[in-house]
Amino acid sequence: MPGSALGIIGSGQLGSMLCQAAKKLNIKTVVISDDDKGPAQNFTDEFIFSKYEDKNKIKEFLKKVDIVTYEFENIPVNVLEEIEKEKKVYPKPEINKIIQNRKLEKTFVNNLGIKTTKWAFIKSARDIKKNEKLLPGILKTNTLGYDGRGQFILNSIDDLNKNWCFTADYILEKKVNLKKEISVVISRFKNGEKHIYEPIENIHKDQILKYSKIPADIKSNIYAEAQESAILIANKLDYVGTMCVEYFIDNKENLLVNEIAPRVHNSGHLTINAFSISQFENHIRAVCGLKKEKVEKIANAEMINILGKEIEMYRKKSYKTNEFFFDYEKTVIKEKRKMGHLTILKKDNSI
Ligand code: ADP
Ligand code: MG
């Protein structure tokens, strides 16, 4: 609703891009974050720096906003549930509760008849021994992982350090012989209408997204299956907003869900320039109860993630009219940290 105020939890680059999309729609934003250096403060109308557990600050935040959304899924569920008592939260906290927990997420997906990697829930070294058939595999913390954090490659049981402390719950996933990775970004509106973007092809390096492009070089049956599964997942969750389903395609052409992101997604950054309405604008439209608008494709595109020190070189470069450089304006450069991205539109459709 133009004229109303949207609260956004989290102040990273996704928050920044949500703020910019809201501004375009004349929707005021208030960002709350526990990072006093979060770049979204440069793009929001108001910024509140606070621990998420600080009830007084949350109260102050809620007084200023009509609707609440978030840019990352690892917000404590009890905090989101408290917020939901006062204001509408989209996507609903109960969705977040499933997706921020790999075991619940994979069980949900498998129960829909959609394939994931083979996996098991792990609490101890004994559980790993019982699931040796999943090796070589990847041990992932059951909650709180992102950009490959909290992941450990286990080629054999001997890789399990004797002093390994099982301080958290894990899942063990069989390592997939990857042919390709793709993602599908979908925005679902309150009346159940959807806009689904075409599948995006992704390349990860050291478990971090490095490169995305459209069109994805995939067979038409994989294209259709990826979109159908994303629609099924969004409908089943009664999802409101933009979400992303990450998929693996293995060397036997099986399509497997890797994970769901209940939020706008890095691979969808190219939608800002390649489509008339981006994943961010569609998210804002959906959570604020606006109607779905027709989305036109402008061009094929590729996107390069700029990590760590690479940003220094990109800041000095000059760009052509089909190249769009985004500097996230992060004050501290850290190795492997996402610092910006570059989208290149392929006007001649050459990719
Ligand atoms: P995060 O939550 O950190 O994004 P993911 O589970 O998506 O973690 O893993 C990040 C990347 O690591 C994937 O995109 C993929 O490239 C690689 N990866 C993760 N799990 C597997 C697997 N089971 N087999 C092969 N590669 C994997
Ligand atoms: Mg991922």
Coordinates of C-alpha atoms and ligand atoms in Angstrom, one line a residue:
M1 CA 0.0 0.0 0.0
P2 CA 1.7 3.2 -1.1
G3 CA 1.8 5.6 1.9
S4 CA 2.2 2.9 4.4
A5 CA 5.4 1.7 6.2
L6 CA 7.1 -1.6 5.7
G7 CA 9.4 -3.0 8.4
I8 CA 12.4 -5.0 7.2
I9 CA 14.4 -7.2 9.6
G10 CA 18.0 -7.3 8.5
S11 CA 20.3 -4.7 6.9
G12 CA 22.5 -6.5 4.3
Q13 CA 22.4 -6.1 0.6
L14 CA 19.1 -7.9 0.2
G15 CA 17.6 -5.4 2.7
S16 CA 19.1 -2.5 0.7
M17 CA 17.6 -3.8 -2.5
L18 CA 14.2 -4.3 -0.9
C19 CA 14.4 -0.6 0.4
Q20 CA 15.1 0.6 -3.1
A21 CA 12.2 -1.3 -4.6
A22 CA 9.9 0.0 -1.9
K23 CA 11.0 3.6 -2.6
K24 CA 10.0 3.1 -6.2
L25 CA 6.5 2.1 -5.0
N26 CA 6.3 5.1 -2.6
I27 CA 6.3 2.7 0.4
K28 CA 8.3 3.9 3.4
T29 CA 10.8 1.5 5.0
V30 CA 12.0 1.0 8.5
V31 CA 15.0 -1.4 8.9
I32 CA 15.8 -3.0 12.2
S33 CA 19.2 -4.8 12.5
D34 CA 21.7 -6.0 15.0
D35 CA 24.5 -4.8 12.7
D36 CA 25.3 -1.2 13.2
K37 CA 27.2 -1.1 10.0
G38 CA 24.5 -2.8 7.9
P39 CA 24.5 -1.2 4.4
A40 CA 20.7 -1.0 4.2
Q41 CA 20.8 2.0 6.5
N42 CA 22.0 3.9 3.4
F43 CA 18.8 3.1 1.6
T44 CA 16.0 3.0 4.2
D45 CA 13.9 5.9 5.5
E46 CA 14.6 4.9 9.1
F47 CA 17.1 2.6 10.7
I48 CA 16.9 1.0 14.2
F49 CA 20.0 -0.7 15.5
S50 CA 19.1 -3.3 18.1
K51 CA 19.5 -6.8 19.3
Y52 CA 16.5 -8.9 18.0
E53 CA 15.8 -9.9 21.6
D54 CA 15.5 -6.3 22.8
K55 CA 11.7 -6.1 23.5
N56 CA 11.7 -2.3 23.9
K57 CA 13.4 -1.7 20.6
I58 CA 11.1 -4.2 18.8
K59 CA 8.2 -2.3 20.3
E60 CA 9.6 1.0 19.0
F61 CA 10.0 -0.7 15.5
L62 CA 6.5 -2.1 15.5
K63 CA 5.0 1.4 16.3
K64 CA 6.5 2.7 13.1
V65 CA 5.4 0.0 10.7
D66 CA 2.2 -1.5 9.2
I67 CA 3.7 -4.8 7.9
V68 CA 6.9 -6.7 8.6
T69 CA 9.1 -8.7 6.3
Y70 CA 12.7 -10.0 6.5
E71 CA 15.8 -10.4 4.4
F72 CA 17.3 -13.5 5.9
E73 CA 15.8 -16.7 7.4
N74 CA 17.9 -17.1 10.5
I75 CA 15.9 -14.8 12.7
P76 CA 15.0 -16.5 16.0
V77 CA 11.5 -17.9 15.4
N78 CA 10.3 -16.7 18.9
V79 CA 11.2 -13.1 17.9
L80 CA 9.1 -13.4 14.7
E81 CA 6.2 -15.0 16.6
E82 CA 6.3 -12.1 19.1
I83 CA 6.2 -9.6 16.3
E84 CA 3.4 -11.5 14.6
K85 CA 1.2 -10.9 17.7
E86 CA 1.2 -7.1 16.8
K87 CA 1.7 -6.8 13.1
K88 CA 1.3 -8.9 10.0
V89 CA 4.5 -10.7 9.1
Y90 CA 5.2 -12.1 5.5
P91 CA 6.3 -14.7 4.8
K92 CA 4.6 -16.2 7.8
P93 CA 6.9 -17.2 10.7
E94 CA 5.6 -20.7 10.6
I95 CA 7.1 -21.0 7.1
N96 CA 10.4 -19.8 8.4
K97 CA 10.4 -22.3 11.2
I98 CA 10.3 -25.1 8.6
I99 CA 12.8 -23.7 6.2
Q100 CA 15.5 -22.6 8.7
N101 CA 15.7 -26.2 9.8
R102 CA 17.2 -28.5 7.2
K103 CA 15.6 -31.6 8.6
L104 CA 12.1 -30.1 8.6
E105 CA 12.7 -28.4 5.2
K106 CA 13.8 -31.7 3.5
T107 CA 11.0 -33.7 5.1
F108 CA 8.5 -31.1 3.9
V109 CA 9.8 -31.3 0.3
N110 CA 10.0 -35.1 0.3
N111 CA 6.4 -35.3 1.6
L112 CA 5.4 -33.3 -1.5
G113 CA 6.9 -36.1 -3.6
I114 CA 9.8 -33.9 -4.7
K115 CA 13.3 -35.4 -4.7
T116 CA 16.1 -34.0 -2.7
T117 CA 19.6 -35.3 -2.1
K118 CA 19.7 -38.5 0.0
W119 CA 20.1 -37.4 3.6
A120 CA 19.9 -38.4 7.3
F121 CA 19.6 -36.5 10.5
I122 CA 22.7 -36.8 12.6
K123 CA 23.2 -36.3 16.3
S124 CA 26.4 -38.3 16.9
A125 CA 29.3 -40.1 15.3
R126 CA 27.3 -43.3 15.7
D127 CA 24.6 -41.9 13.4
I128 CA 27.3 -41.2 10.8
K129 CA 28.5 -44.8 11.0
K130 CA 24.9 -46.0 10.6
N131 CA 24.6 -43.9 7.4
E132 CA 28.0 -44.8 5.8
K133 CA 26.2 -45.3 2.5
L134 CA 25.8 -41.5 2.4
L135 CA 29.6 -41.0 2.1
P136 CA 31.3 -39.3 0.5
G137 CA 28.9 -36.7 1.8
I138 CA 28.5 -33.2 3.3
L139 CA 27.8 -32.7 7.0
K140 CA 25.7 -29.6 7.4
T141 CA 24.6 -27.9 10.6
N142 CA 20.8 -28.4 10.8
T143 CA 20.3 -24.7 11.4
L144 CA 22.1 -21.4 10.8
G145 CA 24.2 -22.2 7.8
Y146 CA 24.7 -19.9 4.8
D147 CA 27.3 -19.5 2.0
G148 CA 28.7 -22.9 2.9
R149 CA 29.3 -22.0 6.6
G150 CA 28.6 -24.9 8.9
Q151 CA 29.4 -27.4 6.2
F152 CA 32.1 -30.2 6.4
I153 CA 33.1 -32.5 3.6
L154 CA 33.3 -36.1 4.7
N155 CA 34.9 -38.4 2.2
S156 CA 35.1 -41.3 4.6
I157 CA 34.4 -42.0 8.2
D158 CA 38.1 -41.4 9.0
D159 CA 37.6 -37.7 8.1
L160 CA 35.6 -37.4 11.2
N161 CA 38.0 -35.9 13.7
K162 CA 38.2 -38.0 16.8
N163 CA 37.7 -34.9 18.9
W164 CA 34.7 -33.8 17.0
C165 CA 32.1 -32.4 19.4
F166 CA 28.5 -32.8 18.3
T167 CA 27.4 -29.6 19.8
A168 CA 24.7 -29.0 17.3
D169 CA 22.3 -31.2 15.2
Y170 CA 23.4 -31.9 11.7
I171 CA 22.2 -33.5 8.5
L172 CA 24.5 -35.7 6.4
E173 CA 23.8 -35.4 2.7
K174 CA 25.2 -37.6 0.0
K175 CA 27.6 -35.7 -2.3
V176 CA 25.8 -35.2 -5.6
N177 CA 27.7 -35.6 -8.9
L178 CA 26.7 -32.2 -10.1
K179 CA 26.0 -31.5 -13.7
K180 CA 24.6 -28.1 -13.0
E181 CA 22.9 -26.0 -10.4
I182 CA 19.8 -23.9 -11.1
S183 CA 17.4 -21.9 -9.1
V184 CA 13.8 -20.8 -9.6
V185 CA 12.6 -17.5 -8.1
I186 CA 8.8 -17.2 -7.6
S187 CA 6.7 -14.4 -6.2
R188 CA 3.3 -15.3 -4.8
F189 CA 0.6 -12.8 -4.0
K190 CA -2.0 -12.8 -1.3
N191 CA -4.8 -13.9 -3.7
G192 CA -2.6 -16.9 -4.7
E193 CA -1.6 -15.4 -8.1
K194 CA 2.1 -16.0 -8.9
H195 CA 4.9 -14.7 -11.1
I196 CA 7.5 -17.3 -11.8
Y197 CA 10.8 -16.2 -13.3
E198 CA 12.6 -18.5 -15.8
P199 CA 15.2 -20.9 -14.2
I200 CA 18.5 -19.3 -13.6
E201 CA 21.8 -21.2 -14.0
N202 CA 24.3 -20.9 -11.2
I203 CA 27.9 -21.6 -10.6
H204 CA 29.2 -21.8 -7.0
K205 CA 32.9 -21.6 -6.0
D206 CA 33.8 -22.8 -2.5
Q207 CA 30.1 -23.2 -1.8
I208 CA 29.4 -19.5 -2.5
L209 CA 27.5 -18.3 -5.5
K210 CA 29.9 -16.8 -8.0
Y211 CA 28.0 -16.5 -11.3
S212 CA 24.4 -16.7 -12.6
K213 CA 22.8 -16.5 -16.0
I214 CA 19.6 -16.6 -18.0
P215 CA 18.6 -18.5 -20.0
A216 CA 19.8 -21.6 -18.1
D217 CA 21.2 -24.2 -20.5
I218 CA 18.8 -27.0 -19.5
K219 CA 16.4 -29.4 -21.2
S220 CA 12.8 -28.4 -21.5
N221 CA 11.6 -31.1 -19.2
I222 CA 13.9 -29.9 -16.4
Y223 CA 12.8 -26.3 -17.0
A224 CA 9.1 -27.4 -16.6
E225 CA 9.8 -29.7 -13.6
A226 CA 11.8 -27.0 -11.8
Q227 CA 9.0 -24.4 -12.2
E228 CA 6.2 -27.0 -11.3
S229 CA 8.0 -28.0 -8.1
A230 CA 8.5 -24.3 -7.1
I231 CA 4.8 -23.6 -7.6
L232 CA 3.8 -26.6 -5.6
I233 CA 6.1 -25.6 -2.7
A234 CA 4.9 -22.0 -2.8
N235 CA 1.2 -23.1 -2.9
K236 CA 1.6 -25.7 -0.1
L237 CA 3.3 -23.1 2.1
D238 CA 0.6 -20.5 1.2
Y239 CA 3.6 -18.3 0.6
V240 CA 3.3 -14.5 0.3
G241 CA 6.3 -12.8 -1.1
T242 CA 9.3 -13.8 -3.2
M243 CA 11.1 -17.1 -2.5
C244 CA 13.7 -19.2 -4.3
V245 CA 14.2 -22.9 -4.8
E246 CA 17.8 -24.0 -5.4
Y247 CA 18.2 -27.2 -7.4
F248 CA 20.9 -29.7 -8.3
I249 CA 20.9 -31.5 -11.6
D250 CA 23.0 -34.6 -11.3
N251 CA 24.9 -36.4 -14.0
K252 CA 21.9 -38.6 -14.7
E253 CA 19.6 -35.6 -15.3
N254 CA 17.8 -36.0 -12.0
L255 CA 16.4 -32.7 -10.6
L256 CA 16.9 -32.5 -6.8
V257 CA 15.9 -29.7 -4.5
N258 CA 18.9 -28.5 -2.6
E259 CA 17.2 -25.9 -0.5
I260 CA 14.5 -23.3 -0.3
A261 CA 15.2 -19.6 0.6
P262 CA 12.1 -18.0 2.1
R263 CA 13.3 -14.6 0.8
V264 CA 14.7 -12.8 -2.2
H265 CA 17.8 -14.5 -3.4
N266 CA 21.3 -13.7 -4.7
S267 CA 20.7 -15.6 -8.0
G268 CA 17.7 -13.3 -8.6
H269 CA 19.8 -10.1 -8.6
L270 CA 19.8 -10.2 -12.4
T271 CA 16.0 -9.7 -12.4
I272 CA 16.6 -6.0 -11.4
N273 CA 17.9 -5.3 -14.9
A274 CA 16.7 -8.2 -17.0
F275 CA 12.9 -7.8 -16.2
S276 CA 10.5 -4.9 -16.0
I277 CA 9.7 -6.0 -12.4
S278 CA 12.5 -7.4 -10.2
Q279 CA 12.2 -10.1 -7.5
F280 CA 12.5 -7.3 -5.0
E281 CA 9.7 -5.2 -6.3
N282 CA 7.5 -8.3 -6.6
H283 CA 8.3 -9.1 -3.0
I284 CA 7.3 -5.7 -1.8
R285 CA 4.2 -5.8 -4.0
A286 CA 3.2 -9.2 -2.6
V287 CA 3.8 -8.5 1.1
C288 CA 2.1 -5.1 0.9
G289 CA -1.0 -6.6 -0.7
L290 CA -0.6 -5.0 -4.1
K291 CA -1.7 -6.8 -7.1
K292 CA 0.4 -8.8 -9.5
E293 CA 1.5 -6.8 -12.5
K294 CA 2.7 -8.2 -15.9
V295 CA 6.4 -8.8 -15.9
E296 CA 8.2 -8.3 -19.2
K297 CA 11.7 -9.8 -20.0
I298 CA 14.1 -7.1 -21.2
A299 CA 17.1 -9.2 -22.1
N300 CA 19.2 -12.3 -21.4
A301 CA 21.7 -11.6 -18.7
E302 CA 24.6 -12.8 -16.6
M303 CA 25.5 -11.8 -13.1
I304 CA 28.9 -11.9 -11.4
N305 CA 29.2 -11.8 -7.6
I306 CA 32.0 -9.6 -6.4
L307 CA 33.6 -11.1 -3.3
G308 CA 36.1 -9.6 -0.8
K309 CA 38.9 -7.5 -2.2
E310 CA 37.7 -7.9 -5.8
I311 CA 35.5 -4.9 -5.1
E312 CA 38.5 -2.5 -5.2
M313 CA 39.1 -3.3 -8.9
Y314 CA 35.4 -3.0 -9.8
R315 CA 35.1 0.3 -8.0
K316 CA 37.7 1.7 -10.4
K317 CA 36.3 0.3 -13.6
S318 CA 34.1 2.2 -16.1
Y319 CA 31.0 0.4 -17.4
K320 CA 29.2 0.1 -20.7
T321 CA 25.4 0.9 -20.9
N322 CA 24.5 -2.8 -20.7
E323 CA 26.6 -3.3 -17.6
F324 CA 25.2 -2.6 -14.2
F325 CA 27.6 -2.4 -11.3
F326 CA 26.1 -2.6 -7.7
D327 CA 28.3 -1.6 -4.8
Y328 CA 26.8 -2.8 -1.6
E329 CA 28.6 0.0 0.2
K330 CA 29.9 -2.3 3.0
T331 CA 32.5 -0.5 5.1
V332 CA 34.6 -3.5 5.9
I333 CA 36.1 -5.7 3.2
K334 CA 36.3 -9.4 4.3
E335 CA 37.5 -12.4 2.4
K336 CA 34.7 -14.1 0.6
R337 CA 32.2 -11.5 1.8
K338 CA 29.7 -10.4 -0.9
M339 CA 30.6 -6.8 -1.6
G340 CA 28.7 -6.1 -4.8
H341 CA 27.6 -7.6 -8.1
L342 CA 27.8 -6.9 -11.8
T343 CA 24.9 -7.6 -14.2
I344 CA 25.5 -7.7 -17.9
L345 CA 22.5 -7.6 -20.2
K346 CA 23.0 -9.5 -23.5
K347 CA 21.0 -7.4 -25.9
D348 CA 21.9 -9.6 -28.8
N349 CA 20.8 -12.7 -26.8
S350 CA 24.2 -14.2 -27.4
I351 CA 24.3 -16.4 -24.3
Ligands
ADP1 P1 24.1 -22.7 2.0 O1 22.9 -22.8 3.0 O2 25.3 -22.3 2.7 O3 23.7 -22.0 0.7 P2 23.9 -25.2 0.4 O4 23.4 -26.4 1.0 O5 23.1 -24.5 -0.6 O6 24.3 -24.2 1.6 O7 25.3 -25.5 -0.2 C1 26.1 -24.5 -0.9 C2 26.7 -25.1 -2.1 O8 27.6 -26.2 -1.8 C3 25.7 -25.7 -3.1 O9 25.1 -24.7 -3.9 C4 26.6 -26.7 -3.9 O10 27.4 -26.0 -4.8 C5 27.4 -27.3 -2.8 N1 26.8 -28.4 -2.2 C6 26.0 -28.4 -1.1 N2 25.5 -29.7 -0.8 C7 25.9 -30.5 -1.8 C8 25.8 -31.9 -2.1 N3 25.0 -32.7 -1.3 N4 26.4 -32.4 -3.2 C9 27.2 -31.6 -4.0 N5 27.4 -30.3 -3.8 C10 26.8 -29.7 -2.7
MG2 MG 22.4 -22.5 -0.8

